[in-house]
CSV table of C-alpha atoms and ligand atoms in Angstrom, one decimal:
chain,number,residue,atom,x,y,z
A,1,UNK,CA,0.0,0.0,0.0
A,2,UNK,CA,1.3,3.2,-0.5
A,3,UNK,CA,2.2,5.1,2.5
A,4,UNK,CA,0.8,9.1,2.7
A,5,UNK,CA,3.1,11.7,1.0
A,6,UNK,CA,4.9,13.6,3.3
A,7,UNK,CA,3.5,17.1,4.6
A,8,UNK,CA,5.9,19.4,3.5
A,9,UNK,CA,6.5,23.5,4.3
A,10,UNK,CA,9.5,25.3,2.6
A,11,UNK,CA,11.2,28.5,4.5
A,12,UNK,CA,12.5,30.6,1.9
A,13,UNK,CA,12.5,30.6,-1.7
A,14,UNK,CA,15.2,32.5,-3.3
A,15,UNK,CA,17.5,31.2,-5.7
A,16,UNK,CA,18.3,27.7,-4.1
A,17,UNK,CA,14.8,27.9,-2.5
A,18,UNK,CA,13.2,28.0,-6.1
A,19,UNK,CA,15.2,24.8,-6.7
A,20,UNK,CA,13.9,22.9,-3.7
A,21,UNK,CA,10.4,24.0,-4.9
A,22,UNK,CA,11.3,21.9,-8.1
A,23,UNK,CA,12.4,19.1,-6.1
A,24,UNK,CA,9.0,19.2,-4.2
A,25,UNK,CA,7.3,19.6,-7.0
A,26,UNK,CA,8.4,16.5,-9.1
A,27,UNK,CA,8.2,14.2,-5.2
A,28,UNK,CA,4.7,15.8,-5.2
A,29,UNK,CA,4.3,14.1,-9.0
A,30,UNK,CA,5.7,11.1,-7.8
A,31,UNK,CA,2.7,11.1,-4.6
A,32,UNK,CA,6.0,11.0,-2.1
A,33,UNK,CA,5.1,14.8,-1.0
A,34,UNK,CA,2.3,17.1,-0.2
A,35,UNK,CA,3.8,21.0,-0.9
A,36,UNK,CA,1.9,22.8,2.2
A,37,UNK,CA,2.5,26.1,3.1
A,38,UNK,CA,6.0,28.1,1.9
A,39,UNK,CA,7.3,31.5,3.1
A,40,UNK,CA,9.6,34.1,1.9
A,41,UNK,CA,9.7,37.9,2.8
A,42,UNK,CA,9.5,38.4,-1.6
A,43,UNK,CA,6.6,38.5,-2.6
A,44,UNK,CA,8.6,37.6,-6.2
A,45,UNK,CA,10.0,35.1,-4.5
A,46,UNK,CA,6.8,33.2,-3.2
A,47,UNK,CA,5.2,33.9,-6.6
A,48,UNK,CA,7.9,32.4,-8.5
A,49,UNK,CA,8.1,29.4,-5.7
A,50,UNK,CA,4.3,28.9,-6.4
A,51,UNK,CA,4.5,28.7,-10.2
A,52,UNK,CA,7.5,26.2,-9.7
A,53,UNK,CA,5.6,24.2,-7.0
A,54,UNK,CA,1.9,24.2,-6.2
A,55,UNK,CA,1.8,25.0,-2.4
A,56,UNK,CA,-1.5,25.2,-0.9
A,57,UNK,CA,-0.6,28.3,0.4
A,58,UNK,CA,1.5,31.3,1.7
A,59,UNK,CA,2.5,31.6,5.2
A,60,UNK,CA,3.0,35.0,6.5
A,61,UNK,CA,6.4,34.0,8.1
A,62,UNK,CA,8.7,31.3,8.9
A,63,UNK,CA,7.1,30.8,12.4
A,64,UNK,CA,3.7,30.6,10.8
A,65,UNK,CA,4.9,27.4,8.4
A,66,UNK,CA,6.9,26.1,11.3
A,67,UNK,CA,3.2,26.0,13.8
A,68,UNK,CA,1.2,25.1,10.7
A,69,UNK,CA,-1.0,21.6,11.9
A,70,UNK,CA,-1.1,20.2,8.8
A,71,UNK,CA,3.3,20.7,8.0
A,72,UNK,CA,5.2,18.1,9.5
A,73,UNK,CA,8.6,18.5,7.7
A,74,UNK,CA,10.4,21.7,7.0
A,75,UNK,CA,12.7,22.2,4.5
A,76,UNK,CA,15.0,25.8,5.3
A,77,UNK,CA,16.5,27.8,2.6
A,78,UNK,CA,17.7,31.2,4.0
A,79,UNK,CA,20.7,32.9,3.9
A,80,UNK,CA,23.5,31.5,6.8
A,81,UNK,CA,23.1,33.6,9.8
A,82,UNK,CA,19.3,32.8,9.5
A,83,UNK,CA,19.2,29.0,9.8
A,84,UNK,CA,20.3,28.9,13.7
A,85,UNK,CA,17.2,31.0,14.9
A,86,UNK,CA,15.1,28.8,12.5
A,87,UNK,CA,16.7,25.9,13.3
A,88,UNK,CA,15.5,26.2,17.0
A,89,UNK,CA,12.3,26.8,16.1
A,90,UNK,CA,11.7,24.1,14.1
A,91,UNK,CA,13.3,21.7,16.7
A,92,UNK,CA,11.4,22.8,19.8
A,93,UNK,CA,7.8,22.5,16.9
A,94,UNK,CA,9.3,18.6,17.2
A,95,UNK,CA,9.4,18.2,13.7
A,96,UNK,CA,11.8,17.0,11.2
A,97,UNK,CA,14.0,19.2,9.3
A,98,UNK,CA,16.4,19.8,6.3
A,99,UNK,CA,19.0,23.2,6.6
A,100,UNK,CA,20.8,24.4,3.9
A,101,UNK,CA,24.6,24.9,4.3
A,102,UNK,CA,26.9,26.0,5.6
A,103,UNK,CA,24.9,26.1,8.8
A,104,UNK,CA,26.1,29.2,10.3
A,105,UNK,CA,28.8,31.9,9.9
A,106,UNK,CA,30.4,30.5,13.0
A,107,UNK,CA,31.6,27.0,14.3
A,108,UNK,CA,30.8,27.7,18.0
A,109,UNK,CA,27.0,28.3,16.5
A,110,UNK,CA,27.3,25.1,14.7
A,111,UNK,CA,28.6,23.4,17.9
A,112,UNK,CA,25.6,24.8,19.5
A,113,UNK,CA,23.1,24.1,16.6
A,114,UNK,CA,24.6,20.0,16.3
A,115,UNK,CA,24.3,19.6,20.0
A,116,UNK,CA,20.5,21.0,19.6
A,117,UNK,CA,19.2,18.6,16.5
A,118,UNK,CA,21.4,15.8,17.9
A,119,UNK,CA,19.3,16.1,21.9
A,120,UNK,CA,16.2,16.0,19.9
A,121,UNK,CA,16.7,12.9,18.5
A,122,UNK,CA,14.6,14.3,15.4
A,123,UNK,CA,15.6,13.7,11.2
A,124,UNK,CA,17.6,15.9,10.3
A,125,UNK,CA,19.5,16.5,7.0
A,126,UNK,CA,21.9,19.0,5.9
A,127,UNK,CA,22.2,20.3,2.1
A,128,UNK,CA,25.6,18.6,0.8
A,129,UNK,CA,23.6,17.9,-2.3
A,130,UNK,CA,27.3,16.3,-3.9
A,131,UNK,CA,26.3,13.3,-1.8
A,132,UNK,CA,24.2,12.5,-4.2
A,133,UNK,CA,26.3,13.1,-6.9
A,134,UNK,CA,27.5,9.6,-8.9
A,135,UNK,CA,30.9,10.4,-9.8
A,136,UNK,CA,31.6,11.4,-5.8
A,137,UNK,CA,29.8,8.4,-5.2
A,138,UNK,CA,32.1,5.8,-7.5
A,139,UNK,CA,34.9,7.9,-6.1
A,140,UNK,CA,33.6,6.9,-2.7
A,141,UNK,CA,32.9,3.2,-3.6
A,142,UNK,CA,37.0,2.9,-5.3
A,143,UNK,CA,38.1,4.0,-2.0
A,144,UNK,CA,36.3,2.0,0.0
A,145,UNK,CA,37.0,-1.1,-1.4
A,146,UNK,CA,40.5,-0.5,-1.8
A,147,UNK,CA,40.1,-1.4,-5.3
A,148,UNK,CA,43.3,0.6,-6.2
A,149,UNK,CA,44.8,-0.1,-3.4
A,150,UNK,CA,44.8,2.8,0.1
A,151,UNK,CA,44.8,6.3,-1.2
A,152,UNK,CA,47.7,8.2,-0.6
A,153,UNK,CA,47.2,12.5,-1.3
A,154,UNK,CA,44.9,14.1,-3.1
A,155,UNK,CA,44.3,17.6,-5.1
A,156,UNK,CA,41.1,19.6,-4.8
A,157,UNK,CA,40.4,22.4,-6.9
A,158,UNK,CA,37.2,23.9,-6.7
A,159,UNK,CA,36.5,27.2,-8.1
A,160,UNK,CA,33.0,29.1,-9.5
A,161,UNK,CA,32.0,32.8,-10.6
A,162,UNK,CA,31.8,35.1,-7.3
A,163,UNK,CA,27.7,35.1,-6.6
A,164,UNK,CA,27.6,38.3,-5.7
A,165,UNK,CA,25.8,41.2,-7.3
A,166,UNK,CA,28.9,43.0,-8.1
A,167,UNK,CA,29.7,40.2,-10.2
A,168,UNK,CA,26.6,38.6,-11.3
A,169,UNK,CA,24.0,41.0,-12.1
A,170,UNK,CA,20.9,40.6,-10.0
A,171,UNK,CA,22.3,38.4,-8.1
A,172,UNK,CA,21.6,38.1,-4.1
A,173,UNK,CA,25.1,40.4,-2.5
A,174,UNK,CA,25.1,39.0,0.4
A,175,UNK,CA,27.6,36.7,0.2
A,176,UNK,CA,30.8,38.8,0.1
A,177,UNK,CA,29.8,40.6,3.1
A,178,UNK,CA,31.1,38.8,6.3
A,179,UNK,CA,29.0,40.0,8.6
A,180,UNK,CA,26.1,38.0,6.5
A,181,UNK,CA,27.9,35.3,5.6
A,182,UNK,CA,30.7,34.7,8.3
A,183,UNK,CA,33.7,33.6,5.3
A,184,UNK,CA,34.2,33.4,1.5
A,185,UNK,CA,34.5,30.6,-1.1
A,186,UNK,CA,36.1,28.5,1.8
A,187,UNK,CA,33.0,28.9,4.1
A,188,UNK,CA,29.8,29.5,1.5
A,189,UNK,CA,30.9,27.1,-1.3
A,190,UNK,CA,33.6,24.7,-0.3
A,191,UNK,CA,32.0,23.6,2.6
A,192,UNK,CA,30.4,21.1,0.4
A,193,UNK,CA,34.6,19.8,-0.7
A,194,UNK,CA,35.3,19.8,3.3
A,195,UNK,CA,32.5,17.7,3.4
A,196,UNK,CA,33.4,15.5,0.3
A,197,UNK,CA,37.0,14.9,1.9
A,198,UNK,CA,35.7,13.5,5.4
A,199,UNK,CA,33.5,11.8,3.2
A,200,UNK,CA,36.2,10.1,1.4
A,201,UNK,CA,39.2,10.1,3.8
A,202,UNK,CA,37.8,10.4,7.5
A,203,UNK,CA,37.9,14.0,9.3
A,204,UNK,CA,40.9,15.9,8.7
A,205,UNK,CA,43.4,16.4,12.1
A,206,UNK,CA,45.5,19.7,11.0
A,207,UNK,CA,45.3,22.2,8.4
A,208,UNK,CA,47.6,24.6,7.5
A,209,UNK,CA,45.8,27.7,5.3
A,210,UNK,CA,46.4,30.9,3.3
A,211,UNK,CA,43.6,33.2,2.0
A,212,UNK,CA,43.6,36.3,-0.2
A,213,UNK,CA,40.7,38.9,-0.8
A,214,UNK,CA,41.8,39.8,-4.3
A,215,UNK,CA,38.2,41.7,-5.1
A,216,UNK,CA,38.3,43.6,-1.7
A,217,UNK,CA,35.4,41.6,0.0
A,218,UNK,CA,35.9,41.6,3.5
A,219,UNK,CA,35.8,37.6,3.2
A,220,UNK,CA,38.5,35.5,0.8
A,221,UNK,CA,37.7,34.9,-2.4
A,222,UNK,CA,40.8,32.7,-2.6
A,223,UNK,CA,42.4,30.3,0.2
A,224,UNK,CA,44.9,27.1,0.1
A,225,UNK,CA,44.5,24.3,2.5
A,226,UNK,CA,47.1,21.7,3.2
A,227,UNK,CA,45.4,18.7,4.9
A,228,UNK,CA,46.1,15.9,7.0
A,229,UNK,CA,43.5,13.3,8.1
A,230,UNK,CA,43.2,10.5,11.0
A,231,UNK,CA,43.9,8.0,8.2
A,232,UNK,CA,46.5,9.2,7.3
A,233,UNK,CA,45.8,10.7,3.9
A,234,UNK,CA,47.3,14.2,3.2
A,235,UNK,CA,45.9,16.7,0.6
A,236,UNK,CA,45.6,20.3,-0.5
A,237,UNK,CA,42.1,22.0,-1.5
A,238,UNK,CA,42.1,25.6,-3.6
A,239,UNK,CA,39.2,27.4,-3.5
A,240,UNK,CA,38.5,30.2,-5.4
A,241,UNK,CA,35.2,33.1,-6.3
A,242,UNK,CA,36.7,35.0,-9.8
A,243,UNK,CA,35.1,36.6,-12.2
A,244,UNK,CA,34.5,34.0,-14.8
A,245,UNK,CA,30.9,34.1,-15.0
A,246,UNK,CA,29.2,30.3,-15.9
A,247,UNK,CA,32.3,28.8,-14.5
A,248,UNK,CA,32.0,26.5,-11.8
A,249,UNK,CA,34.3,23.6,-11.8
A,250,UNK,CA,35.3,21.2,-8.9
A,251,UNK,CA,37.9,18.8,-9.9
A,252,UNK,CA,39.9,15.9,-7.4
A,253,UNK,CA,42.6,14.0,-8.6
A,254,UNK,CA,43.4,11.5,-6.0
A,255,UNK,CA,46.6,9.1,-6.0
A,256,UNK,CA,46.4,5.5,-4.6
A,257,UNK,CA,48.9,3.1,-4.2
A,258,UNK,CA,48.0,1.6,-8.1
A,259,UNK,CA,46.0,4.0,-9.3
A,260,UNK,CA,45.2,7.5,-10.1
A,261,UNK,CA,41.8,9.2,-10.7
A,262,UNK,CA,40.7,12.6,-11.8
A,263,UNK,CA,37.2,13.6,-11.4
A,264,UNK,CA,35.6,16.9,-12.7
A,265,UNK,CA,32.2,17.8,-11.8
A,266,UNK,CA,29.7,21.0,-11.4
A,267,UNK,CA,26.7,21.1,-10.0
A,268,UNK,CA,24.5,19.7,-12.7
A,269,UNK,CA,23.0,17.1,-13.5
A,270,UNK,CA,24.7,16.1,-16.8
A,271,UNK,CA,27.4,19.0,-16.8
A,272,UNK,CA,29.6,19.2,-19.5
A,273,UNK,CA,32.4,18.8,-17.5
A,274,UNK,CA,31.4,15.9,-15.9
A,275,UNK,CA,34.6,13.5,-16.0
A,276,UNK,CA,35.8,10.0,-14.8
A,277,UNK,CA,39.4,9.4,-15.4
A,278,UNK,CA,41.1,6.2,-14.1
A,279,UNK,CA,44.9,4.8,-14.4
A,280,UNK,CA,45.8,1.6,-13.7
A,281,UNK,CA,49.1,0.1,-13.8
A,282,UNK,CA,50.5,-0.4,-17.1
A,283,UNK,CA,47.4,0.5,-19.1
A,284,UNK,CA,45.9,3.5,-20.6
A,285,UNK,CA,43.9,6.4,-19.0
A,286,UNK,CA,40.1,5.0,-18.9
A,287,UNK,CA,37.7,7.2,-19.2
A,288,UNK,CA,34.6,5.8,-18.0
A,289,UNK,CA,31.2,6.6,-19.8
A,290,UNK,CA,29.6,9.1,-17.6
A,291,UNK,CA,26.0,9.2,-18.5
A,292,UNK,CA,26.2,5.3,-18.4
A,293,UNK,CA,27.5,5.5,-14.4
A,294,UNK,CA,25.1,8.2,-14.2
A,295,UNK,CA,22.1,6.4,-14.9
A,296,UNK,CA,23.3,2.9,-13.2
A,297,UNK,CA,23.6,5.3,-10.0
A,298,UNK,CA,19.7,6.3,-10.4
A,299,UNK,CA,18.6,3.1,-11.3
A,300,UNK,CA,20.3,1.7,-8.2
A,301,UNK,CA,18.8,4.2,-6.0
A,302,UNK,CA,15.5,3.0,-7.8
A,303,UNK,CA,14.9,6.7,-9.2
A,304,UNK,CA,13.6,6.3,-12.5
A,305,UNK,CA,13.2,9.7,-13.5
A,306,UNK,CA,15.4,12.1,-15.0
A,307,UNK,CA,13.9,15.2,-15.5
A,308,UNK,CA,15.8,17.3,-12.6
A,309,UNK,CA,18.9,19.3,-13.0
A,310,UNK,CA,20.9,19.5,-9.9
A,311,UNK,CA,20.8,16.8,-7.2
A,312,UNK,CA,18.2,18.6,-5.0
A,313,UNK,CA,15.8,15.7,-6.2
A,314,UNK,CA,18.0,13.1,-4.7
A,315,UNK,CA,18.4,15.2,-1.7
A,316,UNK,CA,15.1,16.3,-1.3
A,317,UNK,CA,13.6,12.6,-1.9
A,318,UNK,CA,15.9,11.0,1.1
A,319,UNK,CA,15.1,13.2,3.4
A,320,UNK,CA,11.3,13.0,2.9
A,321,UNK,CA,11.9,9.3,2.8
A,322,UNK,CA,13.7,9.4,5.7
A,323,UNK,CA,11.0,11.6,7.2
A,324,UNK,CA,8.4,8.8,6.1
A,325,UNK,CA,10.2,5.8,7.7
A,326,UNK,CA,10.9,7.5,10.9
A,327,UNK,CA,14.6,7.2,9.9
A,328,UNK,CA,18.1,9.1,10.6
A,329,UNK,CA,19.0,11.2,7.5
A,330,UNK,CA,22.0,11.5,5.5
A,331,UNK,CA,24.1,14.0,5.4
A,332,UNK,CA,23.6,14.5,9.2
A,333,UNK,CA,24.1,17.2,11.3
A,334,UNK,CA,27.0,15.6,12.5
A,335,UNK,CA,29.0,15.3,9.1
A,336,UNK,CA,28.3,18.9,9.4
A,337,UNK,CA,30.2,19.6,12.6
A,338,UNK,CA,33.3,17.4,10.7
A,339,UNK,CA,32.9,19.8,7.3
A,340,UNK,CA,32.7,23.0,9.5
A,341,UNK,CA,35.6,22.0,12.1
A,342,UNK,CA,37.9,21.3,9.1
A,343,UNK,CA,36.5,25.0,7.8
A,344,UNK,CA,36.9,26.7,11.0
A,345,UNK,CA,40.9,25.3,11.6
A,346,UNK,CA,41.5,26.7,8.4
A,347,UNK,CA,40.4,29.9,9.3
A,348,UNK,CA,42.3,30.0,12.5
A,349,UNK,CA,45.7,28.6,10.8
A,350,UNK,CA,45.1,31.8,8.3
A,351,UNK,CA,45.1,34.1,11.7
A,352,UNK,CA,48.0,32.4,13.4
A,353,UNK,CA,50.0,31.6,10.6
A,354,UNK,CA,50.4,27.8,12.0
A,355,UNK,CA,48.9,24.6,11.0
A,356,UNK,CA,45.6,24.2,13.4
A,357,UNK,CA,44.6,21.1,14.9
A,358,UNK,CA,40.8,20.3,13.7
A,359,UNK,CA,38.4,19.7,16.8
A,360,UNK,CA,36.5,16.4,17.1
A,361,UNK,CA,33.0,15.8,17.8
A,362,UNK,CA,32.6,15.5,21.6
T,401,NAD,N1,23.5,23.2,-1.1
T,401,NAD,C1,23.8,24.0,-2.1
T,401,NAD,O1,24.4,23.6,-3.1
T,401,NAD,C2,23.5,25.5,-2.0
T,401,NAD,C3,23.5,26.3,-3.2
T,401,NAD,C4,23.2,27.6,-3.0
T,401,NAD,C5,22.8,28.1,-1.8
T,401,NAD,N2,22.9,27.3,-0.7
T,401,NAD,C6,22.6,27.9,0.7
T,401,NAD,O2,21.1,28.1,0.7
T,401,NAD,C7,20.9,29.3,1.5
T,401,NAD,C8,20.1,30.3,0.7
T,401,NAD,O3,20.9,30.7,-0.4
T,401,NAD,P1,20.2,31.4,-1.7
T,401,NAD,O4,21.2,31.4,-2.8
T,401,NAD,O5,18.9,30.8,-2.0
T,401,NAD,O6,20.0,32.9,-1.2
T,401,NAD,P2,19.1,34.0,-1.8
T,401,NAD,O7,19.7,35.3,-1.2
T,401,NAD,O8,18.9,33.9,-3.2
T,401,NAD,O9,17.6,33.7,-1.1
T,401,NAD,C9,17.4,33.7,0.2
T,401,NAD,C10,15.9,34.0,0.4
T,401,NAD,O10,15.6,33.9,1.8
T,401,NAD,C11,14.6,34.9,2.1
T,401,NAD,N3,14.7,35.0,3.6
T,401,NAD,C12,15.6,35.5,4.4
T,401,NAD,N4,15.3,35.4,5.7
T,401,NAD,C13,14.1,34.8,5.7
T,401,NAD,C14,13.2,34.5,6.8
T,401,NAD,N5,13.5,34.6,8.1
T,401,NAD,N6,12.0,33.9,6.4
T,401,NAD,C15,11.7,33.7,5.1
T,401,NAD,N7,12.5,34.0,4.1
T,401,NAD,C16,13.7,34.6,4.4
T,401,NAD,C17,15.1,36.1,1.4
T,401,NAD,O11,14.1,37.0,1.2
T,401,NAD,C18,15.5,35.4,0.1
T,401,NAD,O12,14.5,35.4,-0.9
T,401,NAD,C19,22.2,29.8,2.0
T,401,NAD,O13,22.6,29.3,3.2
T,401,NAD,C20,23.2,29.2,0.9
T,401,NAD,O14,24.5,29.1,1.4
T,401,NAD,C21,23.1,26.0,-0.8
């Protein structure tokens, strides 16, 4: 029998909020989600949410979809320094939750945020939508079974146009103001590689970090890490916000003890610079047929539809699935605390010029 769709409100609907209206939208097509109530001081905004998603209605504020009887899962999409207020207020409403990232502009918030959502026992999942990319995910499976024997170092490069209004026109500005969002690329958009690298290698121990604020932000638009984690695994991760509007490029080559493996990938669904390479010993590069692992991860994860762009869907479906079986989520609060302490020893190696040890979950 099929179980009831999941009673859904949505807290903000700007320009990530309009694409978890999409995702809510196709779960509401597939009868996994009911769209309730979603909020959003623009009026544009909620208009534009509405035409994306058919919401039963508006909610005057966040608090009103958070008390709302009939919403029992809220999904937040404000900017940073919003979600630790919100993030409350959902948890004392007792219901399940999804946060965008990074979860605040400062690690002793998210300390105090984890320790909140992980007291209350509720589901709660955290927006590191590359966890549901494929090519992180064969990345993940050929270091987990030690196909290619342990990983040794690794390169990360992640870099993207500046989303600011400065740079994009129109765009939301702010993100290159510190007091709104608490650091730069390192904070805002590579909290999603910090995550990736725990993911992959365990939680880092030290990191030694430089930045730069080559467009006069008061937060880096540019910053080096040298890592080191528990298992042993050393690395270095570049992040960068430049002007190259369109661009946004993470790539990861990773050496193991036989083999090494470049993977490109953006944010899309699809993107053209999706790329798998592997090298074994004594044979060519392979490049592996993207759209084919593409689709074999979806089909494994028994979605069979394909019409969605960035991997919101995937993230948006296991959380409300989660939400329906009265399960833990993934990513969980807790691979948060691991992304933002690697984030936060960064930032404090940059201020005392010294490699900083990363602090553990408690
Ligand atoms: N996981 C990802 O890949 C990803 C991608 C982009 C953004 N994000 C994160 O999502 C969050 C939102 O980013 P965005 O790009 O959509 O920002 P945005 O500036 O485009 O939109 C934010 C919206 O929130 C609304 N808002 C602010 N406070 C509110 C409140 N208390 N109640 C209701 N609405 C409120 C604003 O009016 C605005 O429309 C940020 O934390 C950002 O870092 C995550």
């Amino acid at each position: 029998m099929q179980s009831e769709p999941v009673r859904v409100g949505l807290i903000g609907a700007g320009m990530i909020g309009q694409g978890h209206a999409y995702a809510l939208r196709l779960l509401a097509e597939d009868g996994e989600v009911r769209p309730i109530a979603v909020t959003d001081f623009s009026v544009e905004a909620v208009d534009s949410a509405r035409q994306i998603c058919p919401f039963e209605r508006v909610a005057a504020d966040a608090q009103a979809v958070i008390d709302d009887p009939d919403v029992e899962a809220i999904v937040i999409v404000t900017p940073t320094t919003t979600h630790r207020d919100l993030v409350r207020a959902v948890v004392d409403a007792g219901k399940p939750l999804l946060c965008e990232k990074p979860l605040a502009t400062s690690f002793d918030v998210v300390r105090e945020m984890c320790a909140v959502v992980a007291t209350s026992g509720l589901t709660a999942q955290v927006g590191f939508h590359s966890r549901f990319h494929p090519l992180i995910n064969e990345l993940v499976r050929l270091v987990s079974t030690n196909e290619l024997g342990a990983p040794m170092g690794y390169t990360l490069r992640d870099d993207q146009y500046w989303p600011t209004g400065d740079v994009v026109p129109g765009h939301s500005s702010w993100r290159s103001q510190r007091a709104h969002a608490g650091g730069g690329a390192l904070l805002e958009h590579s909290i999603h590689s910090a995550d990736i690298l725990s993911w992959l290698f365990g939680p880092a121990t030290s990191v030694y970090a430089r930045t730069r604020n080559v467009f006069g932000y008061d937060v880096e638009d540019t910053a080096v890490c040298t890592i080191e984690h528990d298992s042993g695994v050393v690395g270095t991760l570049i992040s960068i916000f430049n002007g190259v509007r369109g661009r946004e490029e993470r790539r990861l080559e990773v050496f193991f003890e036989r083999g090494a493996v470049e993977v490109t990938t953006d944010f899309l669904v699809g993107a053209r610079e999706d790329s798998f390479l592997v090298q074994r010993p004594d044979q060519e590069p392979e490049r592996l047929d993207v759209a084919a692992l593409r689709d074999r991860h979806f089909e494994a994860e028994g979605i069979a539809r394909r019409d969605f762009f960035v991997y919101l869907y995937p993230a948006a479906r296991a959380f409300v699935r989660s939400v329906r079986d009265k399960q833990a989520a993934s990513p969980t609060f807790s691979d948060a605390f691991t992304a933002h302490a690697l984030v936060d020893a960064a930032y404090r190696s940059v201020d005392e010029r010294s490699a900083a040890a990363v602090e553990r979950a408690g």
